[in-house]
GROMACS .gro file of C-alpha atoms in nm:
model
  340
    1MET     CA    1  21.450   2.457   5.002
    2SER     CA    2  21.817   2.396   4.934
    3PHE     CA    3  22.050   2.158   5.114
    4PRO     CA    4  22.430   2.179   5.080
    5MET     CA    5  22.567   1.857   4.943
    6ALA     CA    6  22.909   1.693   4.899
    7MET     CA    7  22.968   1.446   4.615
    8GLN     CA    8  23.270   1.218   4.592
    9ALA     CA    9  23.376   0.879   4.458
   10ASN     CA   10  23.282   0.575   4.656
   11ASP     CA   11  23.241   0.201   4.607
   12THR     CA   12  22.865   0.186   4.637
   13SER     CA   13  22.686   0.302   4.321
   14ASN     CA   14  22.618   0.627   4.144
   15CYS     CA   15  22.298   0.691   4.330
   16LEU     CA   16  22.196   0.888   4.635
   17PRO     CA   17  22.183   0.687   4.959
   18SER     CA   18  21.875   0.644   5.170
   19VAL     CA   19  21.801   0.928   5.408
   20ASP     CA   20  21.696   0.774   5.737
   21GLU     CA   21  21.643   1.108   5.908
   22MET     CA   22  21.372   1.200   5.656
   23GLY     CA   23  21.215   0.855   5.667
   24ALA     CA   24  21.259   0.829   5.292
   25SER     CA   25  21.478   0.669   5.031
   26VAL     CA   26  21.649   0.856   4.751
   27VAL     CA   27  21.739   0.713   4.412
   28THR     CA   28  21.920   0.930   4.158
   29THR     CA   29  22.118   0.813   3.857
   30GLY     CA   30  22.291   1.064   3.634
   31THR     CA   31  22.053   1.350   3.568
   32GLN     CA   32  21.746   1.132   3.608
   33THR     CA   33  21.560   1.057   3.926
   34GLY     CA   34  21.327   0.766   3.994
   35LEU     CA   35  21.165   0.542   4.250
   36SER     CA   36  21.252   0.190   4.349
   37ALA     CA   37  21.079  -0.097   4.172
   38GLU     CA   38  20.868  -0.155   4.481
   39SER     CA   39  20.698   0.185   4.458
   40THR     CA   40  20.713   0.248   4.082
   41VAL     CA   41  20.385   0.198   3.898
   42PHE     CA   42  20.350   0.204   3.521
   43ASP     CA   43  20.051   0.434   3.504
   44ASN     CA   44  19.852   0.487   3.190
   45GLU     CA   45  19.673   0.803   3.086
   46ASP     CA   46  19.360   0.704   3.281
   47GLY     CA   47  19.546   0.691   3.612
   48GLY     CA   48  19.711   0.351   3.592
   49GLY     CA   49  19.443   0.162   3.786
   50SER     CA   50  19.421  -0.128   3.540
   51ASP     CA   51  19.797  -0.169   3.522
   52ARG     CA   52  19.822  -0.169   3.898
   53SER     CA   53  19.555  -0.435   3.918
   54VAL     CA   54  19.731  -0.655   3.661
   55PHE     CA   55  20.058  -0.645   3.854
   56ARG     CA   56  19.889  -0.723   4.184
   57GLN     CA   57  19.710  -1.022   4.035
   58ALA     CA   58  20.026  -1.148   3.866
   59ARG     CA   59  20.209  -1.153   4.200
   60ARG     CA   60  19.959  -1.407   4.329
   61TYR     CA   61  20.064  -1.661   4.067
   62ILE     CA   62  20.437  -1.590   4.054
   63LYS     CA   63  20.559  -1.769   4.363
   64THR     CA   64  20.911  -1.909   4.386
   65GLY     CA   65  21.029  -2.186   4.615
   66TRP     CA   66  21.345  -2.180   4.823
   67PRO     CA   67  21.550  -2.389   4.569
   68PHE     CA   68  21.486  -2.129   4.302
   69ARG     CA   69  21.577  -1.845   4.539
   70VAL     CA   70  21.898  -2.020   4.645
   71VAL     CA   71  22.006  -2.087   4.287
   72THR     CA   72  21.931  -1.734   4.171
   73SER     CA   73  22.109  -1.591   4.476
   74LEU     CA   74  22.420  -1.801   4.411
   75TYR     CA   75  22.421  -1.703   4.046
   76SER     CA   76  22.374  -1.333   4.114
   77GLU     CA   77  22.657  -1.337   4.370
   78ARG     CA   78  22.885  -1.569   4.174
   79LYS     CA   79  23.171  -1.319   4.150
   80LEU     CA   80  23.158  -1.247   4.521
   81LEU     CA   81  23.149  -1.619   4.605
   82VAL     CA   82  23.456  -1.676   4.389
   83MET     CA   83  23.635  -1.399   4.580
   84PHE     CA   84  23.537  -1.563   4.909
   85LEU     CA   85  23.679  -1.893   4.787
   86ILE     CA   86  24.004  -1.733   4.669
   87HIS     CA   87  24.036  -1.553   5.002
   88PHE     CA   88  23.981  -1.876   5.198
   89VAL     CA   89  24.238  -2.070   4.996
   90ALA     CA   90  24.496  -1.789   5.022
   91THR     CA   91  24.442  -1.761   5.399
   92MET     CA   92  24.486  -2.135   5.453
   93VAL     CA   93  24.797  -2.149   5.233
   94ILE     CA   94  24.958  -1.867   5.432
   95TRP     CA   95  24.854  -2.026   5.759
   96GLY     CA   96  24.990  -2.366   5.658
   97HIS     CA   97  25.317  -2.227   5.519
   98PHE     CA   98  25.418  -2.040   5.834
   99ALA     CA   99  25.282  -2.309   6.063
  100LEU     CA  100  25.509  -2.565   5.893
  101ILE     CA  101  25.811  -2.338   5.937
  102LYS     CA  102  25.735  -2.299   6.309
  103TYR     CA  103  25.671  -2.671   6.351
  104GLN     CA  104  26.015  -2.755   6.218
  105GLU     CA  105  26.172  -2.500   6.455
  106GLN     CA  106  25.983  -2.633   6.758
  107GLU     CA  107  26.078  -2.992   6.680
  108GLU     CA  108  26.445  -2.899   6.695
  109LYS     CA  109  26.413  -2.672   6.999
  110VAL     CA  110  26.183  -2.869   7.234
  111PRO     CA  111  26.339  -3.179   7.398
  112PRO     CA  112  26.137  -3.500   7.346
  113ASP     CA  113  26.106  -3.553   7.723
  114ALA     CA  114  25.985  -3.198   7.792
  115ASN     CA  115  25.675  -3.139   8.001
  116ARG     CA  116  25.366  -3.122   7.774
  117TYR     CA  117  25.583  -3.183   7.469
  118TRP     CA  118  25.304  -3.173   7.213
  119TRP     CA  119  25.157  -2.855   7.360
  120LYS     CA  120  25.496  -2.685   7.329
  121VAL     CA  121  25.533  -2.801   6.969
  122LEU     CA  122  25.182  -2.755   6.832
  123ALA     CA  123  25.065  -2.442   7.019
  124PRO     CA  124  25.339  -2.211   6.884
  125THR     CA  125  25.295  -2.379   6.544
  126LEU     CA  126  24.926  -2.294   6.522
  127GLU     CA  127  24.975  -1.948   6.671
  128PHE     CA  128  25.253  -1.855   6.428
  129GLY     CA  129  25.039  -1.960   6.134
  130ALA     CA  130  24.739  -1.772   6.275
  131MET     CA  131  24.946  -1.456   6.324
  132HIS     CA  132  25.041  -1.444   5.957
  133ALA     CA  133  24.685  -1.528   5.851
  134ILE     CA  134  24.576  -1.223   6.054
  135LEU     CA  135  24.844  -1.008   5.890
  136PHE     CA  136  24.714  -1.119   5.551
  137GLN     CA  137  24.365  -0.993   5.642
  138MET     CA  138  24.516  -0.665   5.758
  139ALA     CA  139  24.707  -0.636   5.431
  140ILE     CA  140  24.406  -0.665   5.201
  141LEU     CA  141  24.147  -0.487   5.417
  142PRO     CA  142  24.251  -0.133   5.309
  143LEU     CA  143  24.210  -0.227   4.942
  144THR     CA  144  23.838  -0.281   4.993
  145VAL     CA  145  23.789   0.082   5.102
  146CYS     CA  146  24.007   0.257   4.843
  147ARG     CA  147  23.696   0.427   4.712
  148LEU     CA  148  23.850   0.632   4.433
  149SER     CA  149  24.040   0.333   4.294
  150ILE     CA  150  23.730   0.116   4.316
  151ALA     CA  151  23.522   0.375   4.131
  152VAL     CA  152  23.777   0.393   3.850
  153ALA     CA  153  23.831   0.017   3.834
  154SER     CA  154  23.457  -0.050   3.819
  155SER     CA  155  23.458   0.104   3.469
  156SER     CA  156  23.744  -0.117   3.352
  157VAL     CA  157  23.758  -0.468   3.211
  158PHE     CA  158  23.843  -0.600   3.560
  159ASP     CA  159  23.481  -0.545   3.663
  160ARG     CA  160  23.394  -0.860   3.467
  161ILE     CA  161  23.573  -1.080   3.720
  162ILE     CA  162  23.600  -0.866   4.036
  163PRO     CA  163  23.278  -0.758   4.214
  164PHE     CA  164  23.368  -0.394   4.271
  165ASN     CA  165  23.006  -0.317   4.350
  166ARG     CA  166  23.029  -0.559   4.645
  167MET     CA  167  23.354  -0.435   4.796
  168MET     CA  168  23.184  -0.327   5.117
  169ARG     CA  169  23.043  -0.677   5.160
  170LEU     CA  170  23.393  -0.815   5.110
  171HIS     CA  171  23.530  -0.559   5.356
  172ILE     CA  172  23.285  -0.677   5.623
  173HIS     CA  173  23.374  -1.040   5.552
  174LEU     CA  174  23.747  -0.972   5.592
  175GLY     CA  175  23.692  -0.778   5.912
  176TYR     CA  176  23.489  -1.049   6.081
  177THR     CA  177  23.733  -1.314   5.960
  178MET     CA  178  24.022  -1.128   6.121
  179ILE     CA  179  23.834  -1.078   6.448
  180SER     CA  180  23.739  -1.447   6.457
  181ILE     CA  181  24.097  -1.566   6.404
  182VAL     CA  182  24.233  -1.324   6.666
  183THR     CA  183  23.970  -1.430   6.921
  184VAL     CA  184  24.032  -1.802   6.876
  185ALA     CA  185  24.411  -1.757   6.875
  186THR     CA  186  24.401  -1.543   7.191
  187LEU     CA  187  24.189  -1.792   7.384
  188PHE     CA  188  24.409  -2.080   7.268
  189PHE     CA  189  24.728  -1.897   7.370
  190PHE     CA  190  24.587  -1.814   7.713
  191THR     CA  191  24.502  -2.181   7.761
  192PHE     CA  192  24.853  -2.285   7.658
  193PHE     CA  193  25.029  -2.036   7.885
  194GLY     CA  194  24.788  -2.108   8.170
  195LEU     CA  195  24.850  -2.483   8.161
  196LEU     CA  196  25.229  -2.448   8.168
  197CYS     CA  197  25.214  -2.173   8.430
  198SER     CA  198  25.000  -2.397   8.653
  199ASP     CA  199  25.263  -2.670   8.608
  200GLY     CA  200  25.515  -2.441   8.777
  201GLU     CA  201  25.705  -2.315   8.470
  202GLN     CA  202  25.771  -1.955   8.572
  203ASP     CA  203  25.883  -1.845   8.225
  204PHE     CA  204  25.531  -1.893   8.096
  205CYS     CA  205  25.383  -1.711   8.397
  206ASP     CA  206  25.609  -1.412   8.326
  207LYS     CA  207  25.493  -1.399   7.965
  208PHE     CA  208  25.149  -1.283   8.076
  209THR     CA  209  25.302  -0.947   8.171
  210SER     CA  210  25.564  -0.924   7.898
  211GLU     CA  211  25.579  -0.628   7.660
  212ILE     CA  212  25.460  -0.824   7.359
  213MET     CA  213  25.163  -0.961   7.555
  214ILE     CA  214  25.059  -0.613   7.670
  215THR     CA  215  25.051  -0.484   7.312
  216GLY     CA  216  24.864  -0.802   7.224
  217TYR     CA  217  24.600  -0.717   7.484
  218CYS     CA  218  24.564  -0.372   7.325
  219ILE     CA  219  24.525  -0.520   6.976
  220PHE     CA  220  24.260  -0.761   7.100
  221GLY     CA  221  24.078  -0.481   7.281
  222PHE     CA  222  24.075  -0.254   6.974
  223LEU     CA  223  23.944  -0.538   6.760
  224LEU     CA  224  23.664  -0.616   7.005
  225ILE     CA  225  23.555  -0.251   7.014
  226ILE     CA  226  23.563  -0.218   6.634
  227GLY     CA  227  23.390  -0.552   6.585
  228PHE     CA  228  23.119  -0.484   6.844
  229THR     CA  229  23.030  -0.141   6.704
  230SER     CA  230  23.038  -0.280   6.350
  231PHE     CA  231  22.792  -0.550   6.446
  232LEU     CA  232  22.562  -0.283   6.596
  233ARG     CA  233  22.614  -0.034   6.313
  234ASP     CA  234  22.243  -0.038   6.229
  235LYS     CA  235  22.142   0.037   6.587
  236ILE     CA  236  22.386   0.309   6.690
  237LYS     CA  237  22.437   0.654   6.542
  238TYR     CA  238  22.641   0.646   6.224
  239GLU     CA  239  22.871   0.923   6.350
  240ILE     CA  240  22.964   0.710   6.652
  241PHE     CA  241  23.027   0.403   6.439
  242TYR     CA  242  23.234   0.605   6.189
  243ALA     CA  243  23.449   0.767   6.459
  244ILE     CA  244  23.515   0.440   6.644
  245HIS     CA  245  23.596   0.263   6.318
  246HIS     CA  246  23.894   0.495   6.277
  247LEU     CA  247  24.054   0.319   6.574
  248VAL     CA  248  24.178   0.082   6.305
  249PHE     CA  249  24.466   0.324   6.241
  250ILE     CA  250  24.574   0.293   6.605
  251LEU     CA  251  24.534  -0.082   6.565
  252TYR     CA  252  24.780  -0.086   6.275
  253ILE     CA  253  25.032   0.124   6.471
  254THR     CA  254  25.000  -0.102   6.776
  255THR     CA  255  25.049  -0.408   6.554
  256ILE     CA  256  25.377  -0.262   6.427
  257ILE     CA  257  25.492  -0.192   6.784
  258HIS     CA  258  25.384  -0.543   6.885
  259THR     CA  259  25.687  -0.713   6.729
  260PHE     CA  260  25.933  -0.434   6.816
  261ASP     CA  261  25.946  -0.544   7.179
  262VAL     CA  262  26.249  -0.557   7.407
  263VAL     CA  263  26.347  -0.898   7.271
  264GLN     CA  264  26.372  -0.757   6.919
  265ARG     CA  265  26.538  -0.430   7.025
  266THR     CA  266  26.814  -0.607   7.220
  267ASP     CA  267  26.874  -0.858   6.938
  268GLU     CA  268  26.794  -1.139   7.178
  269ARG     CA  269  26.567  -1.284   6.914
  270GLN     CA  270  26.465  -1.187   6.562
  271ARG     CA  271  26.089  -1.166   6.531
  272SER     CA  272  25.887  -1.175   6.212
  273GLN     CA  273  25.803  -0.807   6.165
  274THR     CA  274  25.445  -0.708   6.098
  275PHE     CA  275  25.498  -0.379   5.915
  276LYS     CA  276  25.630  -0.561   5.608
  277TRP     CA  277  25.285  -0.703   5.541
  278PHE     CA  278  25.068  -0.393   5.522
  279SER     CA  279  25.276  -0.071   5.527
  280ALA     CA  280  25.271  -0.021   5.148
  281ILE     CA  281  24.898  -0.095   5.119
  282VAL     CA  282  24.807   0.137   5.407
  283LEU     CA  283  25.012   0.412   5.239
  284TYR     CA  284  24.825   0.347   4.914
  285TYR     CA  285  24.494   0.378   5.098
  286VAL     CA  286  24.600   0.712   5.249
  287CYS     CA  287  24.696   0.842   4.903
  288ASP     CA  288  24.367   0.719   4.755
  289ARG     CA  289  24.166   0.892   5.027
  290ALA     CA  290  24.367   1.214   4.996
  291ALA     CA  291  24.325   1.220   4.617
  292MET     CA  292  23.952   1.166   4.650
  293HIS     CA  293  23.908   1.458   4.888
  294MET     CA  294  24.140   1.699   4.707
  295ASN     CA  295  24.053   1.628   4.343
  296HIS     CA  296  23.714   1.456   4.334
  297ARG     CA  297  23.499   1.640   4.586
  298TYR     CA  298  23.231   1.887   4.479
  299GLN     CA  299  22.983   2.114   4.655
  300THR     CA  300  22.636   2.160   4.511
  301SER     CA  301  22.277   2.223   4.617
  302ILE     CA  302  21.932   2.075   4.572
  303ALA     CA  303  21.750   2.186   4.257
  304ALA     CA  304  21.412   2.028   4.339
  305SER     CA  305  21.265   1.773   4.576
  306SER     CA  306  20.934   1.601   4.634
  307ALA     CA  307  20.796   1.330   4.860
  308VAL     CA  308  20.595   1.033   4.735
  309THR     CA  309  20.406   0.760   4.919
  310SER     CA  310  20.349   0.429   4.741
  311GLY     CA  311  20.038   0.215   4.756
  312ASN     CA  312  20.181  -0.005   5.033
  313GLY     CA  313  20.283   0.292   5.247
  314THR     CA  314  20.653   0.311   5.150
  315ARG     CA  315  20.773   0.671   5.156
  316MET     CA  316  21.017   0.791   4.894
  317ALA     CA  317  21.191   1.121   4.823
  318ILE     CA  318  21.280   1.235   4.474
  319ILE     CA  319  21.572   1.476   4.479
  320LYS     CA  320  21.735   1.653   4.187
  321VAL     CA  321  22.069   1.826   4.231
  322HIS     CA  322  22.261   2.077   4.026
  323ARG     CA  323  22.546   1.919   3.833
  324PRO     CA  324  22.873   2.068   3.966
  325VAL     CA  325  23.109   2.227   3.716
  326LEU     CA  326  23.362   1.978   3.573
  327PHE     CA  327  23.175   1.690   3.736
  328HIS     CA  328  23.137   1.370   3.532
  329PHE     CA  329  22.919   1.079   3.638
  330LYS     CA  330  23.101   0.751   3.697
  331PRO     CA  331  23.017   0.424   3.874
  332GLY     CA  332  23.088   0.434   4.245
  333GLN     CA  333  22.998   0.797   4.318
  334TYR     CA  334  22.772   0.900   4.601
  335CYS     CA  335  22.622   1.207   4.768
  336LEU     CA  336  22.621   1.322   5.126
  337LEU     CA  337  22.307   1.513   5.226
  338ARG     CA  338  22.344   1.777   5.495
  339ILE     CA  339  22.005   1.824   5.659
  340PRO     CA  340  21.986   2.118   5.902
   0.00000   0.00000   0.00000
């Protein structure tokens, strides 16, 4: 039986992904195919019974405590943890830099005897810093899904310090970080506007229906939809998750429109424009994706397949595919199985 298959560069690994529809996992590296360590047994010529017994008995004595597991986990993920730390420091530096600029502006603009003086000084300060922290997340998010670039870079010297094999984990971390900052900032801003509106300051009441607030509602809504479906990605159909995730392009467009409101268009006030932060990186992502589909996509078919059940009931599928013409194996490639 032959299944059409598409192969292209990605940031996972050069192995076939698990096939949930078949109830089996697939592991293929290069021209060789094998099983996971859980279901692989080193059989001898007599059937491997003695070897299997030795391994089962050894597992009874090799028991690790939680300190050992924590230490080994931290060591194995050391490059990813360093990236998390760098990301946190960079985010806080950007937040603090723009918050300080806004604080100095608000100190000069807000009279000392103004109603809720500290709210009017600190709320815009924190929000301005949060806005640029969000833009920083949006700027680096596309880099974590430039699959062709990641596949190429994973074979370079940079792989020693950058965890290219964990880019998807970093992508998820950045996405949830952005959603968290937006959610907290939105709730804080609503509280700020609500307090001053309840005090009778009509300007703040009118801001709830202003153009920039309406686009802000749209941005928040898109983020909630993307975040909710991402959180449930293991429970909903992949096609639904994949389609909804592409709302991120509308999110980027809405973010650009967000600061081109009537205040900016009439030169009443110069806003800090969002497109400067991520336009070049989004364009790079588009080029990376286009190059992957046009120059690094191959069609092939299944050469042989077989199903195996391990001793503990785990089902595996061994699949061999024909090597496409001009195809060369590199880290980060993957296969898409089309199952009729």
